[in-house]
Every structure is written in structure tokens, then in C-alpha cells.
Coordinates of C-alpha atoms in Angstrom, one line a residue:
Chain A
M1 CA 0.5 37.1 -21.4
S2 CA -2.9 36.5 -22.9
G3 CA -4.7 33.3 -22.2
A4 CA -2.7 32.5 -19.0
L5 CA -4.9 32.1 -16.0
V6 CA -2.0 31.1 -13.7
E7 CA 1.5 32.4 -14.0
V8 CA 4.2 30.9 -11.8
A9 CA 7.6 32.5 -12.3
D10 CA 10.8 31.3 -10.6
L11 CA 9.0 30.1 -7.6
R12 CA 11.1 29.0 -4.7
K13 CA 10.0 27.6 -1.3
R14 CA 12.2 26.5 1.5
Y15 CA 10.4 25.4 4.7
P16 CA 11.9 26.7 7.9
G17 CA 14.7 24.3 9.1
A18 CA 14.7 22.3 5.8
P19 CA 18.1 21.7 4.3
V20 CA 17.0 22.0 0.7
D21 CA 14.3 23.9 -1.3
A22 CA 11.1 22.0 -1.6
V23 CA 10.5 24.0 -4.8
A24 CA 13.7 25.2 -6.4
G25 CA 12.8 27.7 -9.1
I26 CA 9.6 26.5 -10.9
S27 CA 8.1 28.5 -13.8
F28 CA 5.1 27.6 -15.9
E29 CA 1.7 28.9 -16.8
V30 CA -1.7 27.4 -16.9
R31 CA -3.8 28.5 -19.9
E32 CA -7.5 29.4 -19.7
G33 CA -9.6 26.3 -20.4
E34 CA -7.0 23.6 -20.3
I35 CA -6.3 20.7 -18.0
F36 CA -2.8 21.2 -16.7
G37 CA -1.0 18.4 -15.0
L38 CA 1.9 18.5 -12.5
L39 CA 3.5 15.0 -12.7
G40 CA 6.2 13.7 -10.5
P41 CA 7.2 11.4 -7.7
N42 CA 6.2 12.0 -4.1
G43 CA 8.2 14.8 -2.6
A44 CA 8.9 16.4 -5.9
G45 CA 7.3 19.7 -4.9
K46 CA 3.9 19.3 -6.5
T47 CA 1.9 19.8 -3.4
T48 CA 4.0 22.8 -2.3
T49 CA 3.6 24.4 -5.7
I50 CA -0.2 23.9 -5.5
G51 CA -0.1 25.3 -1.9
T52 CA 1.4 28.6 -3.1
I53 CA -1.4 29.0 -5.7
T54 CA -4.0 28.3 -3.1
T55 CA -2.4 30.9 -0.7
R56 CA -1.8 28.3 1.9
V57 CA 2.0 28.3 1.4
R58 CA 4.0 31.5 1.4
P59 CA 6.6 31.6 -1.4
T60 CA 10.2 32.2 -0.3
S61 CA 10.7 34.0 -3.6
G62 CA 9.3 34.2 -7.1
R63 CA 5.9 35.3 -8.3
V64 CA 2.6 33.5 -8.4
V65 CA -0.3 35.3 -10.2
V66 CA -3.9 34.0 -10.6
D67 CA -6.1 35.8 -13.0
G68 CA -4.0 38.9 -12.6
F69 CA -3.9 38.8 -8.8
D70 CA -0.7 38.2 -6.9
V71 CA -1.1 35.5 -4.2
R72 CA 0.9 37.4 -1.7
R73 CA -0.6 40.8 -2.2
D74 CA -4.2 39.9 -2.9
P75 CA -4.9 36.5 -1.4
V76 CA -8.7 37.1 -0.9
A77 CA -9.2 37.9 -4.6
V78 CA -7.2 34.8 -5.5
K79 CA -9.4 32.7 -3.1
R80 CA -12.5 33.9 -4.9
R81 CA -11.3 32.6 -8.2
I82 CA -10.0 29.2 -7.2
A83 CA -11.3 26.0 -5.6
V84 CA -9.4 23.1 -4.2
V85 CA -10.1 19.4 -4.0
P86 CA -7.5 18.1 -1.5
Q87 CA -5.8 14.7 -1.4
R88 CA -7.6 13.8 1.9
S89 CA -11.1 14.5 2.8
N90 CA -11.5 17.8 4.7
L91 CA -15.3 17.8 4.7
D92 CA -17.1 19.4 7.6
R93 CA -18.1 16.4 9.7
S94 CA -20.6 18.2 11.8
L95 CA -22.7 18.8 8.7
T96 CA -24.6 16.7 6.3
A97 CA -23.6 16.5 2.6
V98 CA -26.1 19.2 1.5
E99 CA -25.1 21.5 4.4
N100 CA -21.4 21.1 3.5
L101 CA -22.2 22.5 0.0
A102 CA -24.7 25.1 1.2
F103 CA -22.3 26.6 3.9
H104 CA -19.5 26.6 1.4
A105 CA -21.7 28.7 -0.9
A106 CA -22.6 30.9 2.0
Y107 CA -18.9 31.7 2.6
F108 CA -18.8 33.0 -0.9
G109 CA -21.9 35.1 -0.4
A110 CA -24.7 33.0 -1.8
G111 CA -28.2 33.8 -0.4
R112 CA -30.1 31.2 1.7
R113 CA -32.5 29.9 -1.0
E114 CA -29.9 30.1 -3.8
R115 CA -27.4 28.0 -1.8
R116 CA -29.8 25.1 -1.1
R117 CA -31.0 25.0 -4.7
R118 CA -27.4 25.0 -6.1
A119 CA -26.4 22.4 -3.5
L120 CA -29.1 20.0 -4.5
E121 CA -28.4 20.6 -8.2
M122 CA -24.7 19.9 -7.7
L123 CA -25.3 16.8 -5.7
A124 CA -27.4 15.4 -8.5
R125 CA -24.7 16.3 -11.0
M126 CA -22.2 14.3 -9.0
G127 CA -24.5 11.3 -8.7
L128 CA -25.1 11.8 -5.0
E129 CA -28.9 12.5 -5.1
G130 CA -30.6 10.7 -2.3
R131 CA -27.6 11.0 0.0
A132 CA -28.0 14.7 0.6
D133 CA -29.0 14.4 4.3
D134 CA -26.4 11.8 5.2
K135 CA -23.6 12.9 7.6
V136 CA -20.4 13.0 5.6
D137 CA -18.6 10.4 7.7
Q138 CA -21.0 7.8 6.3
Y139 CA -19.6 8.6 2.8
S140 CA -17.2 6.2 1.1
G141 CA -13.9 7.5 -0.2
G142 CA -15.2 7.9 -3.7
M143 CA -18.3 9.6 -2.6
A144 CA -16.4 12.0 -0.4
Q145 CA -14.2 12.8 -3.4
R146 CA -17.2 13.6 -5.5
L147 CA -18.8 15.7 -2.7
M148 CA -15.6 17.7 -2.4
I149 CA -15.6 18.4 -6.2
A150 CA -19.3 19.4 -5.8
R151 CA -18.3 21.7 -3.0
A152 CA -15.5 23.2 -5.0
L153 CA -17.8 24.0 -7.8
M154 CA -20.4 25.7 -5.6
H155 CA -18.8 29.2 -6.0
E156 CA -18.1 28.7 -9.8
P157 CA -14.4 29.0 -9.6
R158 CA -12.3 29.9 -12.7
L159 CA -9.7 27.4 -11.7
L160 CA -10.2 24.1 -10.0
I161 CA -7.2 22.5 -8.4
L162 CA -7.1 18.8 -7.6
D163 CA -4.3 17.3 -5.6
E164 CA -3.9 13.6 -6.4
P165 CA -7.6 13.3 -7.1
T166 CA -7.8 9.6 -7.7
T167 CA -5.1 8.2 -5.4
G168 CA -6.6 5.4 -3.4
L169 CA -9.9 5.3 -5.3
D170 CA -11.5 2.2 -6.7
P171 CA -11.4 1.9 -10.6
Q172 CA -15.1 2.8 -11.0
S173 CA -14.8 6.0 -8.9
R174 CA -11.7 6.9 -10.8
L175 CA -13.4 6.6 -14.2
F176 CA -16.3 8.7 -12.9
L177 CA -13.9 11.4 -11.8
W178 CA -12.0 11.4 -15.1
E179 CA -15.3 11.8 -16.9
A180 CA -16.3 14.6 -14.5
M181 CA -13.0 16.5 -15.1
L182 CA -13.4 16.2 -18.9
D183 CA -16.9 17.4 -18.6
L184 CA -15.8 20.4 -16.5
R185 CA -13.2 21.4 -19.1
A186 CA -16.0 21.2 -21.7
R187 CA -17.9 23.7 -19.6
G188 CA -15.0 26.1 -19.6
V189 CA -13.4 25.5 -16.2
T190 CA -9.6 25.5 -16.1
L191 CA -8.3 22.5 -14.2
M192 CA -4.9 21.9 -12.6
L193 CA -4.1 18.5 -11.1
T194 CA -1.2 16.8 -9.5
T195 CA -0.6 13.1 -10.0
H196 CA 2.0 10.5 -10.0
D197 CA -0.2 8.3 -12.2
M198 CA 1.1 8.4 -15.7
A199 CA -2.1 6.9 -17.2
E200 CA -4.2 9.6 -15.6
A201 CA -2.0 12.4 -16.8
D202 CA -1.9 11.0 -20.3
R203 CA -5.6 10.5 -20.5
L204 CA -6.7 13.9 -19.0
C205 CA -4.0 16.5 -19.4
D206 CA -3.6 19.0 -22.3
R207 CA -0.2 19.9 -21.0
I208 CA 2.0 18.3 -18.4
A209 CA 4.9 19.6 -16.4
I210 CA 7.2 16.9 -15.1
V211 CA 8.5 17.9 -11.7
D212 CA 11.5 16.3 -10.0
H213 CA 13.5 17.6 -7.0
G214 CA 11.6 20.9 -7.0
R215 CA 12.2 21.7 -10.6
V216 CA 10.3 21.4 -13.9
I217 CA 12.4 19.1 -16.0
A218 CA 10.0 19.0 -19.0
L219 CA 6.8 20.7 -20.0
D220 CA 4.8 19.8 -23.0
T221 CA 1.7 18.1 -24.3
P222 CA 1.7 14.3 -23.6
R223 CA 2.5 13.8 -27.3
G224 CA 5.3 16.3 -27.1
L225 CA 6.8 14.7 -24.0
R226 CA 6.8 11.3 -25.7
R227 CA 8.9 12.8 -28.5
L228 CA 11.6 13.4 -25.9
L229 CA 12.3 9.7 -26.1
P230 CA 15.2 8.9 -28.5
A231 CA 12.6 6.9 -30.4
E232 CA 9.1 6.2 -29.6
H233 CA 9.7 2.5 -29.7
G234 CA 12.3 0.2 -28.4
V235 CA 12.9 -2.6 -26.0
E236 CA 13.9 -2.8 -22.4
V237 CA 16.1 -5.8 -21.8
V238 CA 18.0 -7.5 -19.0
V239 CA 20.6 -10.1 -19.9
S240 CA 23.2 -12.1 -18.0
G241 CA 26.8 -10.7 -17.9
P242 CA 27.8 -7.1 -17.2
E243 CA 28.9 -6.1 -20.7
P244 CA 26.7 -3.9 -22.9
L245 CA 24.8 -5.8 -25.5
A246 CA 25.4 -5.0 -29.1
V247 CA 22.2 -5.0 -31.3
A248 CA 22.5 -4.6 -35.0
G249 CA 20.1 -2.1 -36.4
A250 CA 19.5 -0.2 -33.1
E251 CA 19.3 3.6 -33.2
K252 CA 20.6 3.9 -29.7
V253 CA 21.6 1.6 -26.9
E254 CA 21.9 2.7 -23.3
G255 CA 22.2 0.7 -20.2
A256 CA 24.2 -0.2 -17.1
A257 CA 25.6 -3.3 -15.4
D258 CA 24.0 -4.3 -12.1
D259 CA 24.9 -7.4 -10.1
D260 CA 26.5 -9.3 -13.0
R261 CA 23.6 -8.4 -15.2
W262 CA 23.2 -5.8 -17.8
H263 CA 20.0 -3.6 -17.8
G264 CA 19.5 -1.9 -21.1
R265 CA 17.2 0.1 -23.3
V266 CA 17.5 -0.5 -27.0
Y267 CA 15.7 2.1 -29.1
G268 CA 14.7 1.8 -32.8
E269 CA 12.2 0.1 -35.0
L270 CA 13.0 -3.3 -33.6
A271 CA 10.9 -6.3 -32.7
P272 CA 11.5 -7.9 -29.4
G273 CA 12.4 -11.0 -31.4
D274 CA 15.3 -9.2 -33.0
V275 CA 16.8 -8.3 -29.6
A276 CA 16.2 -11.9 -28.4
D277 CA 18.2 -13.1 -31.4
A278 CA 21.0 -10.7 -30.6
V279 CA 21.1 -12.0 -27.0
R280 CA 21.3 -15.6 -28.2
A281 CA 23.9 -14.7 -30.8
A282 CA 26.1 -13.1 -28.0
G283 CA 25.8 -16.4 -26.1
R284 CA 24.0 -14.7 -23.2
E285 CA 21.0 -15.5 -21.2
L286 CA 17.8 -13.4 -21.6
V287 CA 16.4 -12.5 -18.2
E288 CA 13.7 -10.0 -19.0
L289 CA 12.4 -8.4 -22.2
R290 CA 9.7 -5.6 -22.4
R291 CA 8.6 -3.5 -25.3
I292 CA 8.8 0.3 -24.6
E293 CA 5.5 1.8 -25.6
G294 CA 6.5 5.4 -25.3
S295 CA 4.5 5.9 -22.1
L296 CA 5.0 8.9 -19.9
E297 CA 6.5 6.5 -17.5
D298 CA 9.2 5.8 -20.0
V299 CA 9.7 9.5 -20.5
F300 CA 10.1 10.0 -16.8
V301 CA 12.7 7.2 -16.6
H302 CA 14.5 8.6 -19.6
L303 CA 14.7 12.1 -18.1
T304 CA 15.6 11.1 -14.6
G305 CA 17.1 7.7 -14.8
R306 CA 14.8 6.6 -12.1
E307 CA 11.5 4.8 -11.8
L308 CA 8.6 7.1 -10.9
R309 CA 7.6 5.4 -7.7
Chain B
M1 CA -15.4 39.6 3.3
I2 CA -18.0 40.7 5.9
R3 CA -20.5 38.2 4.4
A4 CA -17.9 35.4 4.5
F5 CA -17.2 36.3 8.2
L6 CA -20.9 36.2 9.0
A7 CA -21.4 32.9 7.1
L8 CA -18.6 31.4 9.2
C9 CA -20.4 32.6 12.4
E10 CA -23.7 31.2 11.0
R11 CA -22.1 27.8 10.5
D12 CA -20.7 27.7 14.0
L13 CA -23.9 28.8 15.7
Y14 CA -25.9 26.4 13.6
V15 CA -23.7 23.5 14.6
T16 CA -23.9 24.6 18.3
V17 CA -27.6 24.8 18.4
R18 CA -28.6 22.0 16.0
R19 CA -25.9 19.4 16.3
E20 CA -24.3 19.6 19.7
P21 CA -26.3 21.4 22.2
V22 CA -26.1 18.6 24.8
S23 CA -22.4 18.1 24.5
F24 CA -21.9 21.9 24.6
L25 CA -23.9 22.2 27.8
A26 CA -22.3 19.2 29.5
Q27 CA -18.8 20.4 28.6
S28 CA -19.3 23.9 29.9
L29 CA -21.6 23.2 32.9
L30 CA -20.7 19.9 34.5
Q31 CA -17.5 21.0 36.2
P32 CA -18.8 24.3 37.7
L33 CA -21.9 22.5 38.8
F34 CA -19.9 20.1 40.9
F35 CA -17.7 22.8 42.3
L36 CA -20.8 24.8 43.3
F37 CA -22.5 21.8 44.8
V38 CA -19.5 20.4 46.7
F39 CA -17.8 23.6 47.8
G40 CA -20.9 25.8 48.1
R41 CA -23.4 23.3 49.5
V42 CA -21.7 20.2 50.9
L43 CA -18.8 21.8 52.7
P44 CA -21.0 24.3 54.6
E45 CA -23.4 21.5 55.3
I46 CA -20.8 19.3 57.0
G47 CA -19.3 22.3 58.8
A48 CA -16.1 22.4 56.8
A49 CA -16.8 25.9 55.5
Q50 CA -18.9 28.8 56.7
G51 CA -22.5 29.1 55.6
D52 CA -22.0 32.1 53.5
Y53 CA -19.0 30.7 51.6
G54 CA -21.3 30.1 48.7
S55 CA -21.8 33.8 48.0
Q56 CA -18.1 34.3 47.8
L57 CA -17.7 31.2 45.7
L58 CA -20.3 32.1 43.1
P59 CA -18.3 34.9 41.3
G60 CA -15.2 32.6 41.1
I61 CA -17.3 29.7 39.7
L62 CA -18.8 32.1 37.2
A63 CA -15.4 33.2 36.1
L64 CA -14.2 29.6 35.9
T65 CA -17.2 28.8 33.6
L66 CA -16.7 31.8 31.4
V67 CA -13.0 31.2 31.0
L68 CA -12.9 27.5 30.6
T69 CA -16.0 27.2 28.4
A70 CA -14.5 29.8 26.0
L71 CA -11.1 28.3 26.2
Q72 CA -12.2 24.7 25.4
N73 CA -14.5 25.9 22.7
V74 CA -11.5 27.3 20.8
A75 CA -8.7 25.0 21.7
L76 CA -10.3 21.6 21.3
P77 CA -11.9 22.1 17.9
L78 CA -8.9 23.9 16.6
V79 CA -6.5 21.1 17.4
I80 CA -8.9 18.6 15.7
E81 CA -9.6 20.7 12.7
F82 CA -6.0 21.6 12.0
S83 CA -4.5 18.1 12.6
F84 CA -7.1 15.4 12.1
T85 CA -10.2 16.3 10.1
K86 CA -8.5 19.3 8.3
E87 CA -12.0 20.8 8.3
I88 CA -10.4 24.3 8.8
E89 CA -9.1 24.2 5.2
D90 CA -12.5 25.0 3.7
R91 CA -12.7 28.1 5.9
L92 CA -9.2 29.2 5.3
L93 CA -10.0 29.2 1.6
A94 CA -13.1 31.2 2.1
P95 CA -12.8 34.8 0.6
L96 CA -11.6 36.6 3.8
P97 CA -8.2 37.2 5.4
V98 CA -6.9 34.2 7.4
S99 CA -6.7 36.3 10.6
W100 CA -10.4 36.9 10.4
V101 CA -11.0 33.2 10.7
A102 CA -9.1 33.3 14.0
V103 CA -11.2 36.3 15.1
E104 CA -14.4 34.4 14.2
K105 CA -13.2 31.5 16.4
L106 CA -12.7 34.0 19.3
L107 CA -16.1 35.6 18.8
I108 CA -18.1 32.4 18.7
A109 CA -16.2 31.0 21.7
T110 CA -16.9 34.2 23.6
V111 CA -20.6 33.9 22.8
R112 CA -20.6 30.2 24.0
G113 CA -18.7 31.3 27.2
V114 CA -21.3 34.0 28.0
V115 CA -24.1 31.5 27.4
G116 CA -22.4 29.0 29.8
G117 CA -21.9 31.8 32.3
L118 CA -25.5 33.0 32.2
L119 CA -26.7 29.4 32.8
I120 CA -24.6 29.2 36.0
L121 CA -26.8 31.9 37.6
P122 CA -30.0 29.9 37.8
L123 CA -28.0 26.9 38.8
G124 CA -26.5 28.8 41.7
E125 CA -29.9 29.9 42.8
L126 CA -30.9 26.2 43.0
I127 CA -27.8 24.8 44.5
L128 CA -26.4 27.3 47.0
P129 CA -28.0 27.3 50.4
G130 CA -28.8 31.0 50.4
G131 CA -29.5 31.1 46.7
I132 CA -28.0 34.0 44.8
D133 CA -28.6 37.6 45.5
L134 CA -28.1 40.0 42.5
G135 CA -30.0 42.8 44.2
G136 CA -26.9 44.9 44.8
A137 CA -25.2 43.9 41.6
S138 CA -24.4 46.3 38.9
I139 CA -25.9 44.8 35.8
P140 CA -23.8 46.8 33.2
V141 CA -20.6 45.8 35.1
L142 CA -21.8 42.2 35.3
A143 CA -22.6 42.1 31.6
A144 CA -19.2 43.7 30.7
M145 CA -17.4 41.2 32.9
L146 CA -19.2 38.2 31.4
V147 CA -18.1 39.3 27.9
A148 CA -14.6 40.2 29.0
G149 CA -14.1 36.9 31.0
A150 CA -15.2 34.8 28.1
L151 CA -13.0 36.7 25.7
V152 CA -10.0 36.2 27.9
G153 CA -10.7 32.5 28.0
A154 CA -11.1 32.4 24.2
C155 CA -7.7 34.1 23.7
L156 CA -6.1 31.6 26.0
G157 CA -7.8 28.8 24.0
L158 CA -6.4 30.2 20.7
V159 CA -2.9 30.1 22.1
L160 CA -3.4 26.6 23.4
G161 CA -5.0 25.3 20.2
T162 CA -2.4 26.7 17.9
V163 CA 0.9 26.6 19.8
V164 CA 0.8 23.2 21.4
P165 CA 1.6 20.4 19.0
P166 CA -1.4 18.1 18.6
N167 CA 0.2 15.0 20.0
R168 CA 0.8 16.9 23.3
I169 CA -2.6 18.5 23.6
S170 CA -3.9 16.1 26.3
V171 CA -0.8 16.6 28.4
A172 CA -0.9 20.4 27.9
F173 CA -4.5 20.5 28.9
G174 CA -3.8 18.7 32.1
L175 CA -0.7 20.9 32.8
I176 CA -2.4 24.1 32.1
L177 CA -6.1 23.8 33.2
T178 CA -5.4 22.6 36.7
P179 CA -3.2 25.5 37.8
L180 CA -5.5 27.9 35.9
I181 CA -8.5 26.7 37.9
F182 CA -6.7 26.8 41.3
T183 CA -4.7 30.1 41.0
G184 CA -7.5 32.2 39.5
A185 CA -9.0 33.5 42.8
T186 CA -11.8 31.1 42.1
F187 CA -12.4 29.7 45.5
Y188 CA -11.3 32.7 47.6
P189 CA -11.2 36.5 47.4
W190 CA -7.8 37.7 46.3
E191 CA -7.5 40.0 49.2
A192 CA -7.9 37.2 51.7
L193 CA -4.5 35.8 50.5
D194 CA -2.5 38.5 52.1
S195 CA -1.3 36.1 54.7
L196 CA 0.1 33.9 51.9
R197 CA 1.9 36.7 50.1
W198 CA 3.9 34.7 47.6
F199 CA 0.8 32.8 46.4
Q200 CA -1.1 36.1 46.2
V201 CA 1.6 37.4 43.8
V202 CA 1.6 34.2 41.8
T203 CA -2.2 34.5 41.2
L204 CA -1.7 37.9 39.6
L205 CA -0.1 36.1 36.6
N206 CA -3.3 34.2 35.9
P207 CA -5.7 36.3 33.8
M208 CA -8.6 34.5 35.4
T209 CA -7.8 36.2 38.7
Y210 CA -9.0 39.5 37.2
V211 CA -12.1 38.0 35.9
S212 CA -13.0 36.4 39.3
E213 CA -12.3 39.6 41.1
G214 CA -14.2 41.7 38.6
L215 CA -17.2 39.5 39.0
R216 CA -16.8 39.6 42.8
G217 CA -16.9 43.4 42.5
A218 CA -20.0 43.3 40.3
I219 CA -22.0 40.8 42.3
T220 CA -21.0 41.1 45.9
D221 CA -19.9 43.9 48.2
A222 CA -16.9 41.8 49.4
P223 CA -13.5 43.5 49.0
H224 CA -11.8 42.9 45.7
L225 CA -8.9 44.0 43.6
A226 CA -9.0 47.7 42.6
T227 CA -11.0 48.3 39.4
G228 CA -8.0 49.8 37.6
W229 CA -6.0 46.6 38.2
I230 CA -8.9 44.5 37.0
V231 CA -9.3 46.5 33.8
L232 CA -5.6 46.4 33.2
G233 CA -5.3 42.7 33.9
I234 CA -8.0 41.8 31.5
A235 CA -6.8 44.2 28.8
A236 CA -3.3 42.8 29.1
G237 CA -4.6 39.2 29.0
V238 CA -6.6 39.8 25.9
A239 CA -3.8 41.7 24.2
V240 CA -1.0 39.3 25.0
F241 CA -2.8 36.0 24.6
G242 CA -5.0 37.3 21.7
G243 CA -1.9 38.5 19.9
L244 CA 0.0 35.3 20.5
G245 CA -3.0 33.3 19.5
V246 CA -3.6 35.0 16.2
R247 CA 0.1 34.7 15.4
G248 CA 0.0 31.1 16.2
F249 CA -3.1 30.6 14.1
L250 CA -1.4 32.4 11.1
R251 CA 1.6 30.1 11.5
R252 CA -0.5 27.0 11.5
A253 CA -2.7 28.2 8.6
V254 CA 0.0 29.4 6.2
D255 CA 3.3 27.5 5.8

């Protein structure tokens, strides 16, 4: 298929001794030049899926192809084309920042002078100039993350894979990373990231696969995913008493009783005030009222019936 | 792929020379130094051993240095890099087959082991009462034994570093190193054990025995295990532990 840099077809992975598949038949493709997101709760199979693309996890069955190379048959060719920014720092602690970059480039065949020049250039691009000769254990979490992105870019990969890139970062570092990722896409790098942060996925990704229990349960643009909601707008409500609440003018009402309360979602062009009126008219007590904004969080809840975290 | 392999070697040598020369030397030389001094100098001095015991001890201490230096230089970094710092990941994603990363570890540890072994010789000259006498030594055999001994140690280290779970590594080190040191024909020629037959047989299971005996053959004219057995013992040690080690490495590297 033209334009696909990564093709994953019916990928399955069961770890030895595990009772269920960590990945239970995932298919998707990542197109050249896009930012592709894998979104889902912890344990959904995101990291395992990424692992098969980076050749670190052997698929139990199915096919994973990167730029025409099968990860099982041609792992070295795949490794030449990808770069990975892991969740946790795996920088070389025996080396300084600039040496981390320079040796990485050396692994990919860069000459001595070339690697140092590129390393310094990349440090400057990631806002780390002046810290080139620091040992990496003196780096803060945000700086380490930036250095790992710099390292990943040293060999000019076609595909940059980021596993939970902003988890645990302060807001400023997070914004910097988001800008950096958008900048990379503008330069033609294809990006793939995993996240359980809806705002992050919404802001960055061109397309998102929502993953749950080792399966892709939806794949679309953020806008397309929002359209999966019965209506883009509605109200989430909790009222006293277990019976469903009737709301005049609602397109759809769904909900469940829980502990002598009814938790419901009322979809339609309704103002929260309309729902509050309906609660009062029914002689019930309003416990909680929230406008559904059509966020990806709401899409996830709608698709799985569960909160994301 | 060759360039990636060489770059990995360059990184390891750079770190050894520029970042940790002192810790490398201390780790590889401190223990043999004390063995040489106490067993080779102090014991004869106080009359607890014969005066020429030192010359019989030297090949064993050399073997111990080769094997343990190489072993520790593979096993300890591997455990740390796989479990705690994850540093190995950047090398596993370098454009070369994963098994080559294991082979690179073996190669560098062998080099470190040989360097440690070579440094023992001048130390022996200083410490032992009679100094050391390499006059009758066969230099090619000695050189081959230095490399072979360090390689055996590196293979043992690869097994230890990949097969033992990280939370047990300190226990495993204690449980494995001590018997390894004391059953490796280190402090006595193998042949002298014939009055303690069962122990003599046990020592044949330790690959270090063949290294000690090989060095004994290379440096001294004392009786030693037959050359054929030495070659076989070392080859078997490298094949078995090297094979297990690379397999263990692949298992840790790829889920």
C-alpha cells in the first residue's frame, strides 16, 4: 500500500506463561509523514505493539513491516530506519551528553568529525547547549527526555517512536516536547507515540488508534473519533434514586444505577440547566452535573464503558 | 554491521580508559595481589609453606585474574544495564544482529582480562620472594593461554549476567565465585591432588582448572594436565558457557 511506512497486520503476542494475549490481533498502518497515536490504558498492549516494531518483542503471529522490511526477517534493516525514545531514561551514564549522541551516531556509521558536529548541532536544537559536557545523571527528567530525542534523531530515522513521551514531565517540558514533535513532523519525520493522555493525543496526532485489552477498538482522526459519540454534546449527571431519569428533548439517555444513585449520560443539544430542571421536576436530588465536551476521554468511556485510568 | 560492532568496541574501550581506569584496575588486581602476597610471600616467610611455593602459585593466580576479571567485566555491567539503567537498549537498537552485541561484550571482557593478567606478571616479580622466572616459558603458549583464559571467564560471565535474575545476583556471585576460585587448581598443581581423588575429579568440572594447568605448563616445568585435556577443557568451556551465555543474552534482549 502506498504511503504506509509501518504495516501491522493481525499482530498477536502472548508472553510465555501468560494466560492471555498481551496483543490479541492488532492491525493498523502508519502513513508517511503523520503523527500516529496509540491511545489506551496501562496494560492495553501499547508498549508490546511498539516493542514488535522496534524488534525488541518477537510477535507470536502476524506481520509487522517497516518501510518494506519484515521485523522478523530483517531486523537490522528495520533498526536502521527507526529510532526509539523510551518511557524511562536509558542514557549511557558512563558518558557525557555530547558523547551519548556521538557514540549513538557512531553505531550508525558516522565518522568521527561528523558525529561531534551533528551532536553539538542537535544539542542546540533541543535547547541543551552549554550542557554538552555534563554527565547525564546530572540531567533533570525533562532534559533527559530531550537528550533522548536528540539521540534518536542522530541517525536521521524515517520513523521516530515515542513511548509515553511526556508522562511524569512538568508542564513546561511537556509543551517543549509537543512543539518539538510538531516541528519534526514539519521536517518530514513520521512519528508514532503511545500515550494515555487524551489531551496529548488530541493536540498532536493526525490519527489515533484506541487500544484496549490488546485490540484496536477504534481508529480515526481525533475529529472522526469524536463523531463516534451519539452526539458531540450532552450532559453527564448523577442523581439520587436508582431509576433512570427521563429528560424531554434528549436524543439518547444511557446510564446505570449504582448504590441508590443513577449515573447517566444524556446526549443532545441540551443545556445543563434543562437537565437540572428535569431532575427537579422528577423530585430527585442532583448530585453531580458535567457537560460532555466530546473529548477523547468521553469517546473512550463511550466505547469501553470504563474510565481511562 | 561491522562498523556498528567496532563502534560498540570503541565505546567500551573509551569508557575503560577514560572513565574508569582506577576502578577497573582495583577490581581486577586487588584480590590476586592479596593472594600473591599472603600465600606466596607471607606463608613461606612464617614457615607455613615451602619457599618455592610462590612459583607454583603464580600460574594459578594468573588464571584466577584472567578468569575473574573477564567474568566480572561481563556479568556486573550486564546485570546493571539490563535491569536498572537499561543502557543496553541503545546498543540493542544499533544496526547489527543482537547476538553480535553479546559477542562484543565477550571480546571487550577478554581484552580487559588479558590486560589484568599481564599486569600480574610485574606484580609477581615484586611480591614473590624469588621473583618470577619466565626464562623457560613458551611465549606463544603463554599468549594463547592468556587469551583463552580470559575468554573462558568472559563466557562464564555472560551466563551469570543473563541467566541469574537481577535480584539474586549478589547471592549468585557469592555462591559461584568462591567455589570457582578454590576448585580451579589455583593454589596447587592438579596432579598433586591424586591423594585426594574425589576432589581431583571435582576440580575437572571447573573450567578454570584447565586455564591454571595450561599456564602452569607454559610458565613452569612442573607436572601438569596433559595438553590434549587442557585444550579440550578450554574448548568445551567456551563452547558450553559461550553458547548458554549467548542464548541467555538473546532471551533477555528479545521478549
